[in-house]
Amino acid sequence: MNLLLLFLDFLWMKFSISLGKQIKFGWPSLGTMNLLLKNFLQDCWEVSPLLIKGSANNFDDKSSIFSSLRNSLGCRMNANALAMFLGQLVSCPPIASDELDIFSFLKEVDNSLGSPMTYENDIRVVKTPKFTSESIQHAVKEEIHFFKHFMDSELVEKFSFVKSQEALQDGYTIALRGMAFRIVEVAAIASGLSNLFGQPSVGANIYLTPPSSQGLAKHFDDHCVFVCQLFGQKRWRISPRQVAFLPRLYEPLCGLPSSKYEDDGCMDVLLREGDILYIPRGYPHEAHTIGDSKEHDNKSSSEFSMHLTLGIEVEPPFEWEGFTHIALHLWNQKYKKYSAYPIDHGMQNQRSMLVNMLHITLRLIADKNVVLKKACMVAALPFSSNTNCYGEHILLLRQKTTFDYIIETIDNSSSFSETLLYITTTVHEGNENSLQWMRWLRHLCQEEEEKEAFDKPLELLKEFLLLNSNHIKEVAKEFTEMKSEFCGSVFFEDVCDEYKMLLQKYKKTRKQYMNGMLSLHTCFL
């Protein structure tokens, strides 16, 4: 089943109108798309890799998004044209994940807009050498960077791109980041996928690799990827993932797990033009192009490989942990609004501290429970349509079942002593960075003073310890009562609307940024 191909064809139908393209009829219906996505979510999403074969014919269809993208990139396969193309690209300054004020961001980066690309942020030129008889004993392949003196994200001057031909001839891969901000066809695919999976945005990188070469060393990502082979061929090797391992976005990645039986359960895949490979986050993988051998088509024996990688980045507010933080916040706001008793400032302050303590408890539970790290799919396309499809009700019911499981886990697994130890240690070390995960909570509907508390959570925790250090037993009782109250009265349906509103805020900012960078590149290309 050409699952993702149908997704992308559907997206092309939806977004190509804005690109001025002519559309053919006969595309999959929304109901069919929902069914396909449902099957994908059940069987593969964040669980196991998937290879979609046999989609090369799509390149012959001029109304296909892949065909349009290939045509726009086809001329770049020539080394001279590539060098010229790279020299015309400008830097796309990174925007903070929780930045929702595009004008504030533009004011900060105003002086750098239109600047040449920076190394690491916009482009990498890298290769991974093959094992030699000496290095194979260590069983670790390390990346080598062509522009070694640009390792500190210095500006990459245009004259450096003349050397891109030399780099390709020497086996280096050119990796271009942020392609959704540079090419309108890539932007269309990325926007479509973000809507399909109910996420704020999708990252997009392009990799150009010469024959018989490997670019990136073996690694795993903190986000799921769809690898779309545009030109040539590439062999991929995907190793098994550790049980219950789902890395969070933006968190430091630990080293690759060593395994005596690493070859057991590996997936070896040869991607040909038009093929798509889905790799969930946390799966170690590496890829290399091939030279003249029997394992590939003769017609592609001397071709470069170019593939587009689409990264579905599940940001903290849109994991199940994030959904549950929103649930806790809404529950507390509703309590303050409808409380039958007046709440004085002291009581309100103490309650806010206990709620924040419960937020921390939730975080500690999520550290050990992979379900809370999974993507919340409440805003994914099948759940957001207005049809009364039975299949959609089943999918939503499963989302509710997941939430009910999380609430039950909080009720049974919350540890006041563990949370108190975390707070005490954090305050003692003065480690504000360990609380950065809370900052996005300031974007939820609340009073201004409550927002400020999430901007500087360490100060609030210091105050909590100062006021409560002499009567911990009473605080523990209050905490347990609040936790039980929350778990017994929170409702899944109440949270969905607030969750979707927050998602739209994120999507609006990302869309503004993407459109601005596309316009900027239109001026240069």
Short mmCIF file of C-alpha atoms in Angstrom, two decimals, residues 259-459:
data_model
loop_
_atom_site.label_atom_id
_atom_site.label_comp_id
_atom_site.label_asym_id
_atom_site.label_seq_id
_atom_site.Cartn_x
_atom_site.Cartn_y
_atom_site.Cartn_z
CA SER A 259 24.70 -4.26 21.81
CA LYS A 260 26.55 -7.50 21.39
CA TYR A 261 23.80 -8.62 19.06
CA GLU A 262 23.42 -5.38 17.12
CA ASP A 263 22.91 -7.17 13.81
CA ASP A 264 19.90 -9.08 15.13
CA GLY A 265 16.71 -7.50 13.87
CA CYS A 266 18.39 -4.89 11.66
CA MET A 267 16.42 -3.61 8.67
CA ASP A 268 18.43 -3.19 5.45
CA VAL A 269 16.73 -1.08 2.80
CA LEU A 270 17.77 0.09 -0.66
CA LEU A 271 15.87 3.29 -1.43
CA ARG A 272 15.29 3.95 -5.12
CA GLU A 273 13.85 7.05 -6.72
CA GLY A 274 10.30 7.59 -5.48
CA ASP A 275 10.62 5.33 -2.43
CA ILE A 276 9.81 6.62 1.04
CA LEU A 277 11.18 5.34 4.34
CA TYR A 278 9.62 6.10 7.71
CA ILE A 279 11.95 5.92 10.75
CA PRO A 280 10.47 6.53 14.22
CA ARG A 281 12.46 8.57 16.73
CA GLY A 282 14.97 6.61 18.75
CA TYR A 283 15.86 4.07 16.03
CA PRO A 284 19.63 4.07 15.29
CA HIS A 285 20.27 4.33 11.55
CA GLU A 286 22.91 5.13 8.93
CA ALA A 287 22.94 5.34 5.15
CA HIS A 288 25.43 5.25 2.30
CA THR A 289 25.39 5.47 -1.46
CA ILE A 290 26.67 2.58 -3.54
CA GLY A 291 29.15 2.27 -6.37
CA ASP A 292 29.31 -0.18 -9.24
CA SER A 293 27.91 -3.43 -7.86
CA LYS A 294 25.07 -5.85 -8.37
CA GLU A 295 23.00 -4.42 -5.54
CA HIS A 296 21.67 -1.49 -7.52
CA ASP A 297 20.32 -0.56 -10.92
CA ASN A 298 22.97 -0.12 -13.61
CA LYS A 299 21.42 3.13 -14.74
CA SER A 300 22.10 4.65 -11.31
CA SER A 301 25.60 3.27 -10.85
CA SER A 302 27.39 6.61 -11.13
CA GLU A 303 24.62 8.94 -9.96
CA PHE A 304 24.61 11.07 -6.87
CA SER A 305 21.88 10.51 -4.30
CA MET A 306 19.54 13.28 -3.24
CA HIS A 307 16.88 12.74 -0.63
CA LEU A 308 14.49 14.94 1.29
CA THR A 309 14.07 14.24 5.00
CA LEU A 310 10.86 15.43 6.63
CA GLY A 311 11.07 15.56 10.43
CA ILE A 312 7.84 15.35 12.45
CA GLU A 313 8.99 17.20 15.56
CA VAL A 314 6.76 16.57 18.57
CA GLU A 315 7.27 19.64 20.73
CA PRO A 316 6.78 19.52 24.53
CA PRO A 317 3.25 21.02 24.64
CA PHE A 318 2.03 18.47 22.10
CA GLU A 319 3.21 15.29 23.75
CA TRP A 320 0.75 13.52 26.03
CA GLU A 321 2.69 15.02 28.92
CA GLY A 322 1.93 18.47 27.50
CA PHE A 323 -1.75 17.64 27.05
CA THR A 324 -1.89 16.58 30.71
CA HIS A 325 -0.14 19.79 31.86
CA ILE A 326 -2.85 21.71 30.00
CA ALA A 327 -5.50 19.57 31.72
CA LEU A 328 -4.05 20.40 35.14
CA HIS A 329 -3.87 24.10 34.32
CA LEU A 330 -7.48 24.22 33.09
CA TRP A 331 -8.69 22.29 36.12
CA ASN A 332 -7.06 24.83 38.43
CA GLN A 333 -8.42 27.81 36.46
CA LYS A 334 -11.92 26.36 36.64
CA TYR A 335 -11.55 25.84 40.40
CA LYS A 336 -10.58 29.48 40.94
CA LYS A 337 -13.46 30.69 38.78
CA TYR A 338 -16.23 28.58 40.28
CA SER A 339 -15.05 28.11 43.86
CA ALA A 340 -17.92 28.47 46.33
CA TYR A 341 -15.61 30.03 48.89
CA PRO A 342 -13.61 33.26 48.64
CA ILE A 343 -9.88 32.65 48.23
CA ASP A 344 -7.57 35.13 49.95
CA HIS A 345 -4.14 35.96 48.58
CA GLY A 346 -2.30 33.62 50.93
CA MET A 347 -4.50 30.64 50.10
CA GLN A 348 -4.27 31.39 46.38
CA ASN A 349 -0.49 31.63 46.56
CA GLN A 350 -0.22 28.31 48.41
CA ARG A 351 -2.56 26.65 45.95
CA SER A 352 -0.50 27.92 43.00
CA MET A 353 2.61 26.44 44.59
CA LEU A 354 0.91 23.07 45.05
CA VAL A 355 -0.32 23.09 41.45
CA ASN A 356 3.22 23.79 40.25
CA MET A 357 4.41 20.95 42.45
CA LEU A 358 1.90 18.70 40.71
CA HIS A 359 3.24 19.90 37.34
CA ILE A 360 6.69 18.77 38.47
CA THR A 361 5.29 15.43 39.66
CA LEU A 362 3.81 14.91 36.22
CA ARG A 363 7.18 15.64 34.66
CA LEU A 364 8.91 13.09 36.90
CA ILE A 365 6.32 10.45 36.00
CA ALA A 366 6.80 11.22 32.29
CA ASP A 367 10.55 10.70 32.66
CA LYS A 368 9.83 7.06 33.46
CA ASN A 369 6.70 6.40 31.40
CA VAL A 370 7.04 6.33 27.62
CA VAL A 371 3.31 6.86 27.02
CA LEU A 372 3.55 10.47 28.19
CA LYS A 373 6.38 11.11 25.72
CA LYS A 374 4.28 10.01 22.75
CA ALA A 375 2.71 12.53 20.39
CA CYS A 376 -0.81 13.58 21.30
CA MET A 377 -2.88 13.11 18.14
CA VAL A 378 -6.03 14.94 19.26
CA ALA A 379 -5.51 17.61 16.57
CA ALA A 380 -4.43 15.21 13.80
CA LEU A 381 -6.44 15.43 10.58
CA PRO A 382 -8.81 12.47 11.19
CA PHE A 383 -9.75 13.83 14.62
CA SER A 384 -10.26 17.39 13.40
CA SER A 385 -12.76 16.83 10.58
CA ASN A 386 -16.46 17.40 11.10
CA THR A 387 -17.72 14.13 9.64
CA ASN A 388 -19.47 11.58 11.82
CA CYS A 389 -17.31 8.69 10.68
CA TYR A 390 -17.43 5.65 12.95
CA GLY A 391 -13.70 5.14 12.50
CA GLU A 392 -13.01 8.65 13.76
CA HIS A 393 -15.07 8.01 16.89
CA ILE A 394 -13.00 4.90 17.52
CA LEU A 395 -9.78 6.89 17.12
CA LEU A 396 -10.96 9.61 19.49
CA LEU A 397 -12.05 6.96 21.96
CA ARG A 398 -8.52 5.58 21.90
CA GLN A 399 -7.15 9.06 22.59
CA LYS A 400 -9.49 9.35 25.56
CA THR A 401 -8.44 5.89 26.76
CA THR A 402 -4.80 7.02 26.68
CA PHE A 403 -5.65 10.10 28.73
CA ASP A 404 -7.62 8.02 31.25
CA TYR A 405 -4.60 5.73 31.62
CA ILE A 406 -2.34 8.73 32.27
CA ILE A 407 -4.70 10.13 34.93
CA GLU A 408 -4.85 6.73 36.62
CA THR A 409 -1.04 6.56 36.54
CA ILE A 410 -0.78 10.00 38.17
CA ASP A 411 -3.27 8.99 40.84
CA ASN A 412 -1.38 5.79 41.66
CA SER A 413 2.26 6.78 41.06
CA SER A 414 2.59 10.35 42.35
CA SER A 415 5.29 10.64 44.98
CA PHE A 416 5.35 13.71 47.21
CA SER A 417 8.76 12.80 48.64
CA GLU A 418 10.31 12.35 45.18
CA THR A 419 8.90 15.68 44.01
CA LEU A 420 10.06 17.45 47.16
CA LEU A 421 13.56 16.01 46.71
CA TYR A 422 13.62 17.25 43.11
CA ILE A 423 12.55 20.75 44.20
CA THR A 424 15.06 20.86 47.05
CA THR A 425 17.93 19.71 44.83
CA THR A 426 17.01 22.16 42.06
CA VAL A 427 16.83 25.10 44.46
CA HIS A 428 20.07 24.09 46.19
CA GLU A 429 21.91 23.90 42.86
CA GLY A 430 20.24 27.07 41.55
CA ASN A 431 19.64 25.22 38.30
CA GLU A 432 17.14 27.35 36.36
CA ASN A 433 17.88 25.42 33.16
CA SER A 434 16.41 22.23 34.59
CA LEU A 435 13.04 24.02 34.72
CA GLN A 436 13.02 25.35 31.15
CA TRP A 437 10.46 22.70 30.21
CA MET A 438 7.86 24.72 32.18
CA ARG A 439 8.23 27.97 30.20
CA TRP A 440 5.68 27.11 27.52
CA LEU A 441 2.95 26.99 30.17
CA ARG A 442 2.97 30.80 30.20
CA HIS A 443 1.19 30.72 26.83
CA LEU A 444 -1.97 29.25 28.38
CA CYS A 445 -4.85 31.54 29.36
CA GLN A 446 -4.12 32.96 32.83
CA GLU A 447 -3.42 36.10 34.82
CA GLU A 448 -0.24 38.03 34.04
CA GLU A 449 1.33 37.27 37.42
CA GLU A 450 0.82 33.55 36.80
CA LYS A 451 2.63 33.83 33.47
CA GLU A 452 5.57 35.49 35.21
CA ALA A 453 5.79 32.53 37.59
CA PHE A 454 6.45 30.21 34.63
CA ASP A 455 9.09 32.60 33.33
CA LYS A 456 11.00 32.32 36.62
CA PRO A 457 9.90 29.05 38.21
CA LEU A 458 13.01 28.78 40.38
CA GLU A 459 11.95 31.83 42.39
#
